[in-house]
Structure formats: C-alpha cells, structure tokens
Short mmCIF file of C-alpha atoms and ligand atoms in Angstrom, two decimals:
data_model
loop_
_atom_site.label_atom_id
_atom_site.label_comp_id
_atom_site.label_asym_id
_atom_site.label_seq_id
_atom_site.Cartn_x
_atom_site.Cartn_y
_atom_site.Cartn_z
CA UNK A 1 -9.82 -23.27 6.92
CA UNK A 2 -9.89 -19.82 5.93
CA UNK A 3 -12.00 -17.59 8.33
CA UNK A 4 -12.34 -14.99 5.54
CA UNK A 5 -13.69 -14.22 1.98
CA UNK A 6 -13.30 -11.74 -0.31
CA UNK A 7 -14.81 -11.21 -3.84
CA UNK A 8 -15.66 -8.75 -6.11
CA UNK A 9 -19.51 -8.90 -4.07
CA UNK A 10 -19.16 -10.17 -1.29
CA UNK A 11 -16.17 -9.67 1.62
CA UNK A 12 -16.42 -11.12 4.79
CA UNK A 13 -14.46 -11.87 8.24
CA UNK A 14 -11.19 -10.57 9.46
CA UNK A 15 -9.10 -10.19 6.65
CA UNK A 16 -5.35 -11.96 6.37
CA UNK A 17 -4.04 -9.20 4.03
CA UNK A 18 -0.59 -11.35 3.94
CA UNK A 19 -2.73 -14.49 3.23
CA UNK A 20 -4.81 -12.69 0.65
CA UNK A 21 -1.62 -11.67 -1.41
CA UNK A 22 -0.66 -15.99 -1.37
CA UNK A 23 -4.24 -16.77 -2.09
CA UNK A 24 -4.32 -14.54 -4.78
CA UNK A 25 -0.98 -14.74 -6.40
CA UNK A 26 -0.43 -10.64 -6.33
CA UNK A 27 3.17 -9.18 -4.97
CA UNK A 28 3.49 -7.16 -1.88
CA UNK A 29 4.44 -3.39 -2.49
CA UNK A 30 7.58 -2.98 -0.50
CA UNK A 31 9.60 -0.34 0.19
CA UNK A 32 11.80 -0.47 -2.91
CA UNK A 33 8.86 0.33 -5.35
CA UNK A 34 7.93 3.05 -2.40
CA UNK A 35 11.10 4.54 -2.76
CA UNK A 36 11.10 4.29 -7.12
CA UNK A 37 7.34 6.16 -6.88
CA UNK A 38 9.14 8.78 -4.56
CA UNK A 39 12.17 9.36 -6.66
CA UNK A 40 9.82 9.64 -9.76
CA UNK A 41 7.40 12.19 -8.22
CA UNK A 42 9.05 13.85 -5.27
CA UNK A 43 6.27 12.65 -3.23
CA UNK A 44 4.21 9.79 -1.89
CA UNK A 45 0.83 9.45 -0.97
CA UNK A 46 0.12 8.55 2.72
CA UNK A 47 -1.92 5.93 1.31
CA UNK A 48 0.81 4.85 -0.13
CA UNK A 49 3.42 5.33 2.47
CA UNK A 50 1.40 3.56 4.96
CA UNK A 51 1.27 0.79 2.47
CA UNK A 52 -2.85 0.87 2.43
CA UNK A 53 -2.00 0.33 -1.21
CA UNK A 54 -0.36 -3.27 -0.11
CA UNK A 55 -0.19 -5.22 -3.05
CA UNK A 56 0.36 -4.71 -7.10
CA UNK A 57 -0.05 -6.58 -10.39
CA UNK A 58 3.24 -5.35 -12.38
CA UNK A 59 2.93 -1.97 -10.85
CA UNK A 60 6.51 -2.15 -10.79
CA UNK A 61 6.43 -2.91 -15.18
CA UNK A 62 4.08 0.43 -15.08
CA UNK A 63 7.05 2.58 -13.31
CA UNK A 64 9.81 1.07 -15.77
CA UNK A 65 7.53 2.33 -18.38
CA UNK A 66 7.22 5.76 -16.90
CA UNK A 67 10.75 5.85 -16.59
CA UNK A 68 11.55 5.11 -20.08
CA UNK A 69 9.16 8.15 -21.22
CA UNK A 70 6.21 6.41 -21.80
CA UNK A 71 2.73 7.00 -20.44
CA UNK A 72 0.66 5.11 -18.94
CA UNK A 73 -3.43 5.49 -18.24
CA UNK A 74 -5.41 5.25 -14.89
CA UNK A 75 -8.82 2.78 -15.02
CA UNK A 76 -11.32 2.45 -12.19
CA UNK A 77 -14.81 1.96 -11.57
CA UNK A 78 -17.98 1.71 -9.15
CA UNK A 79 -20.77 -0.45 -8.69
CA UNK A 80 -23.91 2.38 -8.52
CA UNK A 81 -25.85 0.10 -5.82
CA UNK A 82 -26.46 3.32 -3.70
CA UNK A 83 -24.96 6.20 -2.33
CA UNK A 84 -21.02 6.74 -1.76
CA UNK A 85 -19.28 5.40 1.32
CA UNK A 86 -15.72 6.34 2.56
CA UNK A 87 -14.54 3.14 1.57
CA UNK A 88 -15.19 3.75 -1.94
CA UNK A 89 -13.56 7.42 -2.27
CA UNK A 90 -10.53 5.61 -0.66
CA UNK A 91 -9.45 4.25 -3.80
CA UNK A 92 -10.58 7.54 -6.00
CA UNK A 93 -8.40 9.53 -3.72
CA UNK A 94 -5.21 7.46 -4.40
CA UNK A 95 -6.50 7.32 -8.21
CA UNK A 96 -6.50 11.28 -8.20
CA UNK A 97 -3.15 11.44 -6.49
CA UNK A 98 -1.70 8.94 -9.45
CA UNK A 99 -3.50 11.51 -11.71
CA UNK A 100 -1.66 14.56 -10.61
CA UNK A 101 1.95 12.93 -9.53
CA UNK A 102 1.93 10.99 -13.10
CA UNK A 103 0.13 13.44 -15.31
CA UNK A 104 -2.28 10.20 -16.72
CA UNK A 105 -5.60 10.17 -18.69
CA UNK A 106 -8.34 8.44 -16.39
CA UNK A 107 -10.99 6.27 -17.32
CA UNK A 108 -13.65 5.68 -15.37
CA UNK A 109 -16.46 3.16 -15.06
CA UNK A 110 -19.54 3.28 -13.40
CA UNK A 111 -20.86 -0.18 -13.58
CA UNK A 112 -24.97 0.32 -13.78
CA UNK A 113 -25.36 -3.01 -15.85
CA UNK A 114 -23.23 -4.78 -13.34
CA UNK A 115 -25.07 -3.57 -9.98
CA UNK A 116 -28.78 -4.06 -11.82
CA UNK A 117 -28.14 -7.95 -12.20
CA UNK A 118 -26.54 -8.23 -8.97
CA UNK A 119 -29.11 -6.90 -6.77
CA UNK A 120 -32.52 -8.26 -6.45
CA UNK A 121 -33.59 -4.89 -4.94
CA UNK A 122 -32.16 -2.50 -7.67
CA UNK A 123 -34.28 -1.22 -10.92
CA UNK A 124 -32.17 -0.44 -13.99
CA UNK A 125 -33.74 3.54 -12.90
CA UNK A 126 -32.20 3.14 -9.36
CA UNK A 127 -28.71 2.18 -10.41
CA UNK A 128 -29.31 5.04 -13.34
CA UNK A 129 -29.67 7.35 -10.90
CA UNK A 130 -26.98 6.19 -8.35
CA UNK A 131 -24.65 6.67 -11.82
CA UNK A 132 -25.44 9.75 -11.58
CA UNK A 133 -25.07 10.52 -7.76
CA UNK A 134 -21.69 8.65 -7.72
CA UNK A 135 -20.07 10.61 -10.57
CA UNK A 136 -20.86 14.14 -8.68
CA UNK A 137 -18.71 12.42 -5.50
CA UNK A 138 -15.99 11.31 -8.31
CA UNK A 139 -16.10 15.44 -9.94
CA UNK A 140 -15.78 16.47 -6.27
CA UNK A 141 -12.73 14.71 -5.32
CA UNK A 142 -10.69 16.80 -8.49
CA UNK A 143 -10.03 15.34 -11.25
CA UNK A 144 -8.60 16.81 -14.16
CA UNK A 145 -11.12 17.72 -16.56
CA UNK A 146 -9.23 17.76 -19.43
CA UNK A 147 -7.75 13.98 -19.00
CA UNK A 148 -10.78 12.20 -17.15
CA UNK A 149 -13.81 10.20 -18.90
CA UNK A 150 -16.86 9.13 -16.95
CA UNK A 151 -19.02 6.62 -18.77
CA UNK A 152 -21.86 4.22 -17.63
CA UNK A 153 -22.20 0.97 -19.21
CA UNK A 154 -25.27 1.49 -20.25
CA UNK A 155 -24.95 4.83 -21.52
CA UNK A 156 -21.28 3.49 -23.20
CA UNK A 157 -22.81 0.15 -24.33
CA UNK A 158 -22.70 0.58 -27.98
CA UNK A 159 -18.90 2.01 -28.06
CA UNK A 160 -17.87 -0.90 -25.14
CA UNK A 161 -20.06 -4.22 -26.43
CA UNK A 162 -18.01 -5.03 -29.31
CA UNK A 163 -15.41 -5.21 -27.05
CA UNK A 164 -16.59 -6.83 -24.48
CA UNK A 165 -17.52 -9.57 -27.15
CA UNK A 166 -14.27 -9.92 -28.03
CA UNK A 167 -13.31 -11.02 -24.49
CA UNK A 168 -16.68 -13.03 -23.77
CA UNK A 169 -15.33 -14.93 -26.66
CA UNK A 170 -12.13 -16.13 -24.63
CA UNK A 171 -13.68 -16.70 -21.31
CA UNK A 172 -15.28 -20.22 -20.92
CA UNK A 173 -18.04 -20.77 -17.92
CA UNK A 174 -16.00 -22.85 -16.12
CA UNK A 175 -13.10 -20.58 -15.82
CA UNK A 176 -15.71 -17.91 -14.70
CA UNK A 177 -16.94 -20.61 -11.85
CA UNK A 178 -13.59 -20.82 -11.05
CA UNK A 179 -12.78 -17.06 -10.69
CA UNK A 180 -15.88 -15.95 -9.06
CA UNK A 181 -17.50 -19.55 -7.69
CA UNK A 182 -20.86 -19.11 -9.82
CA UNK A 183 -22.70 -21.97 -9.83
CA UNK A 184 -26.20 -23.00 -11.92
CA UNK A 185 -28.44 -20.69 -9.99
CA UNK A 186 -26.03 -17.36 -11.04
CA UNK A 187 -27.69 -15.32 -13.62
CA UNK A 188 -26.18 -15.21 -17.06
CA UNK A 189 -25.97 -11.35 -16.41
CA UNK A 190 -23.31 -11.92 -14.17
CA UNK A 191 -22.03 -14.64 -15.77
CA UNK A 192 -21.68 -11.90 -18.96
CA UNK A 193 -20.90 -8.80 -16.90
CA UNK A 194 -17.11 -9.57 -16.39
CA UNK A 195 -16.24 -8.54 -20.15
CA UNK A 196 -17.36 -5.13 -19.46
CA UNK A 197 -15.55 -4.99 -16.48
CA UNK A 198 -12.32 -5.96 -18.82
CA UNK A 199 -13.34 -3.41 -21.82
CA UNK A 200 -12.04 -0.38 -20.08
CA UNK A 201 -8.33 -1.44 -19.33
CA UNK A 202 -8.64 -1.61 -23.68
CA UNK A 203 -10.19 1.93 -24.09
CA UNK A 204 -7.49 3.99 -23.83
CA UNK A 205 -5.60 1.95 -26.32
CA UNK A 206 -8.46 1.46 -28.61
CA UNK A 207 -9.30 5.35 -28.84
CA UNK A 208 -5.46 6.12 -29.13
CA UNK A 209 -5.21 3.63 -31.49
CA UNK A 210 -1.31 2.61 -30.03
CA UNK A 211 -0.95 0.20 -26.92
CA UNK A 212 -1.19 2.19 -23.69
CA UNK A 213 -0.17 0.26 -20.75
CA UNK A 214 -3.13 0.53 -17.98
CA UNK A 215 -3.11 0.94 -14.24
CA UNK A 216 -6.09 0.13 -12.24
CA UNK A 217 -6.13 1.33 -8.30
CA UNK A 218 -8.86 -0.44 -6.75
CA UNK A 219 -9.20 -2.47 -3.15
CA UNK A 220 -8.14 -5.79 -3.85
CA UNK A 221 -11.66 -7.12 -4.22
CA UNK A 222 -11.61 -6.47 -7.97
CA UNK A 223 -8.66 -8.13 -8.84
CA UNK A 224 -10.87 -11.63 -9.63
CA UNK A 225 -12.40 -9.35 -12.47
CA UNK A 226 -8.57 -8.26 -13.37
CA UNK A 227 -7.37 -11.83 -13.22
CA UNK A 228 -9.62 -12.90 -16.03
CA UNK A 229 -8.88 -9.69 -17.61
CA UNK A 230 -5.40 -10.29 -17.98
CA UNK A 231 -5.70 -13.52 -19.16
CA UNK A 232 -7.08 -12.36 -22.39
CA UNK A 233 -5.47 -8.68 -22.99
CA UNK A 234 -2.22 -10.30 -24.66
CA UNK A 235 -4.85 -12.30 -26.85
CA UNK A 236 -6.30 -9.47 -27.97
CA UNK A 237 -3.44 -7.29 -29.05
CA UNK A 238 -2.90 -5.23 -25.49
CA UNK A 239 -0.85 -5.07 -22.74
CA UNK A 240 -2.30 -6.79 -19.56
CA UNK A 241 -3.36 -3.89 -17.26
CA UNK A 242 -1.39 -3.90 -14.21
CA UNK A 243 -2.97 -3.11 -10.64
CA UNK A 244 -2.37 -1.32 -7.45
CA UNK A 245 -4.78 -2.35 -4.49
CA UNK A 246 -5.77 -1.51 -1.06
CA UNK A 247 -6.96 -3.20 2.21
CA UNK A 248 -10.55 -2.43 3.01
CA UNK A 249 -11.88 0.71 5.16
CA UNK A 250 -13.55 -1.26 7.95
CA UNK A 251 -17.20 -1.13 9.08
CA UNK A 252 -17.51 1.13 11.72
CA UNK A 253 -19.15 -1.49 13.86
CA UNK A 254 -16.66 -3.67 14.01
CA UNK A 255 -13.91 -6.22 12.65
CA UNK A 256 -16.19 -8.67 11.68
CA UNK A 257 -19.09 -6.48 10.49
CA UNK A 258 -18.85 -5.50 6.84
CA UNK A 259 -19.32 -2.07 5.57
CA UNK A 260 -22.59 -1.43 3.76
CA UNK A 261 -24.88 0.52 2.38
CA UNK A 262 -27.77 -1.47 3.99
CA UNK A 263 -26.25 -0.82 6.96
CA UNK A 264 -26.37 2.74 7.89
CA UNK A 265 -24.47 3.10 10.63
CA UNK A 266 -21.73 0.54 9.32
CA UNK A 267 -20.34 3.78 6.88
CA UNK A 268 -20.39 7.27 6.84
CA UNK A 269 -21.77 8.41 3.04
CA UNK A 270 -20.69 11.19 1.41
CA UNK A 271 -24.39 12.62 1.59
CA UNK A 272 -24.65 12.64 5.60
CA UNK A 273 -25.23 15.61 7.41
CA UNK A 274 -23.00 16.48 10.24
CA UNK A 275 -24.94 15.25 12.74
CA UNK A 276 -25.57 12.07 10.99
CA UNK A 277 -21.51 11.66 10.34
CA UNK A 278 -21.04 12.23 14.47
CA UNK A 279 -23.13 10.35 15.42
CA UNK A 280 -21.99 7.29 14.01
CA UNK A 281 -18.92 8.17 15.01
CA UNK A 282 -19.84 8.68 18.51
CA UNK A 283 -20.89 4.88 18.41
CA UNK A 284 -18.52 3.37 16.68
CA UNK A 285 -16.51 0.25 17.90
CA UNK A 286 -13.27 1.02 19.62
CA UNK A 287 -10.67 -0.87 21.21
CA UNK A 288 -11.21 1.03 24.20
CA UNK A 289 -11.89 -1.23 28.13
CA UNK A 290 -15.72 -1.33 29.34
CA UNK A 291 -15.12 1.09 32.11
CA UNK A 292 -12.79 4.83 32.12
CA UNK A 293 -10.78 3.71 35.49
CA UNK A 294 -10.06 0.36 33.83
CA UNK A 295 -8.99 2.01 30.43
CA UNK A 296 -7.09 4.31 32.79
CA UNK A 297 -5.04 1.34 34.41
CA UNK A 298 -4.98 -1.12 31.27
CA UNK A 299 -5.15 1.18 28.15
CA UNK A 300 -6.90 0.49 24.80
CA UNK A 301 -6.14 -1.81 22.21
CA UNK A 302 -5.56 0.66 18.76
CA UNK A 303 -5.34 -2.47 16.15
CA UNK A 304 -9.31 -3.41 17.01
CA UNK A 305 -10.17 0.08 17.37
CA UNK A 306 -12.05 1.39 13.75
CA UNK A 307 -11.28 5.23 15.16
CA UNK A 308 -7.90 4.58 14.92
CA UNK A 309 -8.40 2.71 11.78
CA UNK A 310 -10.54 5.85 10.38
CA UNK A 311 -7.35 7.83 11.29
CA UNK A 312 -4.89 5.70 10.28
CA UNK A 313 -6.02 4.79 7.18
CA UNK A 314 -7.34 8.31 5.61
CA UNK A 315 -7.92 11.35 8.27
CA UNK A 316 -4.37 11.59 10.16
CA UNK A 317 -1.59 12.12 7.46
CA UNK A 318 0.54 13.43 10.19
CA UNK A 319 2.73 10.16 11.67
CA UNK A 320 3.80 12.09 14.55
CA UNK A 321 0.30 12.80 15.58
CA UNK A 322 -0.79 9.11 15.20
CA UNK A 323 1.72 7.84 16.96
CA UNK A 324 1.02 10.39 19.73
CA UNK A 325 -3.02 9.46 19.82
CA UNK A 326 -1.48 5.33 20.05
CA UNK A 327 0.86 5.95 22.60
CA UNK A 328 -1.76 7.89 24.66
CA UNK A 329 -4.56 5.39 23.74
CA UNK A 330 -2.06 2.60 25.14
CA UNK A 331 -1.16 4.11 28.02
CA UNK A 332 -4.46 4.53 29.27
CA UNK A 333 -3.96 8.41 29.40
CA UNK A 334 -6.46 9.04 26.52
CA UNK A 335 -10.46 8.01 26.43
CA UNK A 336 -12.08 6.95 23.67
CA UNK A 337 -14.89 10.22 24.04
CA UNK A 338 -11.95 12.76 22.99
CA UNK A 339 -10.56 10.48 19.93
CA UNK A 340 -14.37 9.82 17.99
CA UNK A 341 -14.85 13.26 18.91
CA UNK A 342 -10.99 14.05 17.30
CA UNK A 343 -12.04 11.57 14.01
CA UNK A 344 -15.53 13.57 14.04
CA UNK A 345 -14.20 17.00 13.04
CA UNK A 346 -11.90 15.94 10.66
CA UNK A 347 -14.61 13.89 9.12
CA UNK A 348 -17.56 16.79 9.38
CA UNK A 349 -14.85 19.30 7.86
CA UNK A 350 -14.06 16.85 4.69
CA UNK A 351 -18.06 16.28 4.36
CA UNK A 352 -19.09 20.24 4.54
CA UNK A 353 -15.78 20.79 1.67
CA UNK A 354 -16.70 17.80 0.14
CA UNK A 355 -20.48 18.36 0.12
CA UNK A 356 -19.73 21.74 -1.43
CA UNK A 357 -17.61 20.56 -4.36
CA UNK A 358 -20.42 18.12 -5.18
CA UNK A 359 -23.31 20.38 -5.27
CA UNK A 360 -21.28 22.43 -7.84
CA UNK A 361 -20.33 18.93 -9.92
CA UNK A 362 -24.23 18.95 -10.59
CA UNK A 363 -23.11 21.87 -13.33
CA UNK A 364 -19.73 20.23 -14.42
CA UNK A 365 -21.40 16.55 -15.44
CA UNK A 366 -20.97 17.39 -19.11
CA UNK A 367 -17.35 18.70 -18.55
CA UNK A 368 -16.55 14.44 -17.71
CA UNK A 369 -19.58 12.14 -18.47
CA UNK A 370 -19.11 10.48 -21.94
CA UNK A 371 -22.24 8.57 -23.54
CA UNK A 372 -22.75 6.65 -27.18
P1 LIG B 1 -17.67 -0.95 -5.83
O1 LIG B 1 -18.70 0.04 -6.18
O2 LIG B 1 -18.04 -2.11 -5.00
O3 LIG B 1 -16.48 -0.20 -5.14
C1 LIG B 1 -15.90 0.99 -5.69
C2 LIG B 1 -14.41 1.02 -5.33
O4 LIG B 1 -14.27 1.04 -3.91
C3 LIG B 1 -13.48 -0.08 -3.47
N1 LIG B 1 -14.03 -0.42 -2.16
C4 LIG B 1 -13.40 -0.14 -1.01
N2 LIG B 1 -12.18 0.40 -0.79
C5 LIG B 1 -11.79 0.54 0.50
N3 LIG B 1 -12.56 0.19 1.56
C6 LIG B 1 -13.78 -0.33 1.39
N4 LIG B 1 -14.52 -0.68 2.44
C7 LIG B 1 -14.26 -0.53 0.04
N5 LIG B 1 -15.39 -1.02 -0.51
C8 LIG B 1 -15.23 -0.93 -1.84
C9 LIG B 1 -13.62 -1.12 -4.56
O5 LIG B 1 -12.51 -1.99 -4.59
C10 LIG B 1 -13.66 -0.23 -5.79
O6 LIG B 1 -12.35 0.15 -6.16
N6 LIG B 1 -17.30 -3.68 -10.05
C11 LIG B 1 -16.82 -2.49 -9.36
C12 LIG B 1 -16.86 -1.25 -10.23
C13 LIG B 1 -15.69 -1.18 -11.18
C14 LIG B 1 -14.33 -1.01 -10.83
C15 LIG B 1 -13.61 -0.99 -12.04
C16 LIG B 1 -13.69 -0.86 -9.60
C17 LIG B 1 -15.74 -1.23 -12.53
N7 LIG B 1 -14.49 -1.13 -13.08
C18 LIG B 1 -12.21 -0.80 -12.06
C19 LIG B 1 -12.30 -0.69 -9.59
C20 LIG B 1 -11.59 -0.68 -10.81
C21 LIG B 1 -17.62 -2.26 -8.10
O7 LIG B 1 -18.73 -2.71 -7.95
O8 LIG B 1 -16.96 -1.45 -7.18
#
C-alpha cells in the first residue's frame, strides 16, 4: 500500500520521491546531466544542484539538442484557483533561470478553463481575475519580455481549440480514467480540459511553423497531463515535449498537511504583508524537541523540520551556511526561535522586492499577455 498520492489536483501524504519516479516511469536527474547543464551554461541553479529538480522526461534529448545548435522552447502553466503561493513560484523561478542560461522563448499558460470546472467554489470571473493576479507574480519574477507569452485559455481559446481538438481526437475516456482515475461522476470539463493542457507544448512549433522541441519545468504533479501529452505529439507531427520536475514545497504545518490556498497558514502568498509572512513562520512546524533544555541535550531533527525545508529548498543558496544551521540544529546548540526568525527575513525581504516588482507588472501586462 502506498501511503501517498499525487495528481495533477490532488497530492497527499509523505511523499516517496524515489517511489514516485518507479510509479511514474520518469528518470532520476543525476549528476551526469548536472554536470552536461553546467558545462553548457557555466552555471547551475541551486534548484538544480540540490536536485529539487529530481526527475526528467528526455531532458537529457533537450541538452543533445542544445548542443547540436538547436533551440529549444520553455512551456509552463498555473491553475488561477487563487492567489500565488511559494510553491508555485518554485517552478517559475527554475523556468526563468532555464530562460536566461538557455536563451529560450517561454510559453506560458494560465489555466482559467481548467480551475473553473475543477472547483465547485470558483466563478469563471474569480478564476478571470486570479489570471490576472497570477500573471503580475509571473512579470515580477523577470522574464524576458521580448521571448515570453502569457495567455489564458479562455482569452487564447479560439487560437488553442483547434488544437486541442486535434488531441481530444486521440485520447479515449478510458485512457483518461486511467491517467487521472475519473470515474462517472467527473465532469466532462475535466474529462475535456487535458487537450488544452497538451496544446501549448505544440504552440511554439505551430507559430514557427518548424518542429521546436519543448521543455516543460513543473513539480511532478503535472506530468499525468504530460504523459497523455506525449502519447499523441508524435501523432500529430511534433516532437514529444520533454520535462524537468520538482519535489513539492511542503505545507508549513507539517509533513502530512498539504499546502493550500484554503489553508492560510499552510503557505505564505506572494500578497502577504510582513507581518502576515512572520507570523506563519513563527508557527510553523519544526523538527525542533517540546522543551529548550531537552533540544539543548538531544538536538532537532532538520529532515521533519519545514524551516529547514523553506531554507533548503529556496531561501539558503549558500551550502556552507546550511550545513552550519544543520549541524547547529543537531547539536542542540541552535533553537528553533532564532532559525523561523533567520527564514523570516529572508522571506519578508523577497516579499517587500517581490511585492514591488508586481505592483509595477500592473503597467507591463500588455508587454506579455497574448489574447485571440
Ligand atoms: P498549479 O496552479 O496547481 O501549480 C502551478 C505550478 O506550481 C507547481 N506546484 C508546486 N511546486 C512546488 N511546490 C508546491 N507545493 C507546488 N504546488 C504546485 C505545479 O506543479 C505547477 O508547475 N494545471 C496546472 C497549470 C498548467 C501547467 C502547465 C503547469 C498548465 N500548463 C504546464 C506546469 C506546466 C496547474 O493547475 O498548476
């Protein structure tokens, strides 16, 4: 019995990263590809390095590519069910790193249609308006003006549903029960929605009119979509879009909590105030003991501990450092007060820049959105 699940909507328990990759049939990243990425671009993304980014769909094919002189193009997405959490930006961030180190067009998908049929909360307005929320967060994080598109699907539709017939066509029901385990009571929305999902990894080649090979960073929870995807690209005359995916920022309550936006204090959004940001952080779960003197004879446990995670993972690129905050956390000789309050000002100082950058995005939108 697996204790875990993870799908496109839904991911639950304590993830088996190493089980996840046999489960579903992706490749590790190992040190090898590491090293190719470094020799091609001189550098390598912590996110990378740290091998966050843990597993790959012919991410390997994409380099060879590269190295033969040939470009390739960047695809991701979001879901506009509400604001942005740091989980999301974790994959834009590595995206936007690919950008720069690669020199790549991006494509990128906001998936309106997608969240309204999911969610028995959300209007069509709401995830309208969450489109629009989420793409001043993408504009803040930097991308390239010249080589990024921002589309909703339902602003896109006419451009994208021809396309998305096309693969609709050569995707039966039962396949998409497989894939995603719908059953009878899904509704046909979602049964449909996957094909838009696909169209994108086909947009750069359809608007270049030549195959471009594709790479999608995303956490791994996508790659059911991608599966089904790939499945049909060589059908349709394009390469299959290969994939580069990360482990999951955990919920700041917790291993087995799950980050979301219905839980506040499970995520830090883009859009929280200082004080909001700290606070969370001041209560987050930590692998620290139930009392200082024991912590000071016993030490804390940094693999449970979602401070250390929070620093691991994006806010401590510095490996000396980390290891310094572990060994002290370990020892006992550190308390958990002085490392939240450590993860708090890097966190406040991204939000303030961050915050910033996205208030000026509001008069940029046209500079990136793209509409029918
Ligand atoms: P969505 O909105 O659920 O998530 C947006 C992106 O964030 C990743 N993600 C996370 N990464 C790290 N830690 C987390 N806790 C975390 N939670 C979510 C997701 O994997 C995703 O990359 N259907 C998609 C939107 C989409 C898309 C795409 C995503 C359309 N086309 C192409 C990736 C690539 C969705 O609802 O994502």
């Amino acid at each position: 019995m697996t204790e875990f699940k993870v799908t496109p909507w839904n991911v639950e328990g304590d993830i088996d990263y190493n089980k996840l990759i046999e489960q579903f049939g992706t490749q590790p990243i190992d040190d090898k590809l590491i090293d190719r990425v470094k020799s091609l671009t001189g550098e390598v993304h912590p996110l990378l390095r740290r091998k966050i980014f843990f597993s790959h769909r012919d991410f390997d094919w994409i380099l060879s590519k590269y190295e033969k002189g040939e470009e390739f193009a960047l695809y991701t997405g979001r879901g506009p069910s509400g604001h942005t959490h740091l989980g999301h930006i974790l994959p834009w961030i590595f995206t936007k790193y690919l950008q720069d180190a690669f020199g790549c067009e991006l494509w990128f998908q906001l998936t309106d249609d997608e969240k309204f049929v999911l969610s028995p909360q959300l209007s069509i307005e709401d995830t309208i308006k969450y489109s629009y929320e989420n793409a001043l967060d993408i504009i803040a994080l930097g991308f390239d003006p010249k080589k990024t598109r921002i589309f909703s699907d339902i602003s896109y539709a006419k451009t994208m549903y021809k396309h998305a017939l096309q693969v609709a066509k050569k995707v039966t029901f039962s396949t998409a029960k497989a894939v995603f385990g719908f059953d009878n009571s899904t509704n046909i929305g979602l049964i449909f929605f996957t094909s838009m999902q696909s169209v994108p990894a086909f947009l750069p080649s359809i608007m270049h009119k030549k195959k471009i090979p594709v790479l999608i960073p995303s956490a791994i929870d996508q790659d059911p979509h991608f599966r089904i995807t790939r499945d049909v690209a060589e059908k349709m005359g394009y390469y299959k879009p290969a994939l580069i995916q990360s482990m999951f920022l955990p919920s700041l309550e917790g291993p087995n909590s799950k980050m979301s936006a219905s839980k506040q204090n499970s995520a830090i959004f883009t859009v929280d105030t200082p004080k909001q940001a700290r606070k969370k952080i001041m209560n987050a779960f930590t692998g620290g003991c139930s009392t200082l003197e024991e912590q000071r004879v016993k030490g804390g446990d940094p693999t449970v501990c979602t401070i250390y995670q929070y620093l691991y993972i994006l806010f401590e690129h510095d490996d000396e450092k980390l290891n310094e905050i572990k060994r002290r956390c370990m020892s006992g000789e550190e308390m958990c007060g002085n490392c939240k309050k450590y993860l708090a000002e890097k966190v406040v100082t991204f939000l303030k820049a961050h915050q910033e950058r996205r208030e000026a995005a509001k008069d940029r939108l046209d500079e990136f959105m793209i509409s029918d």
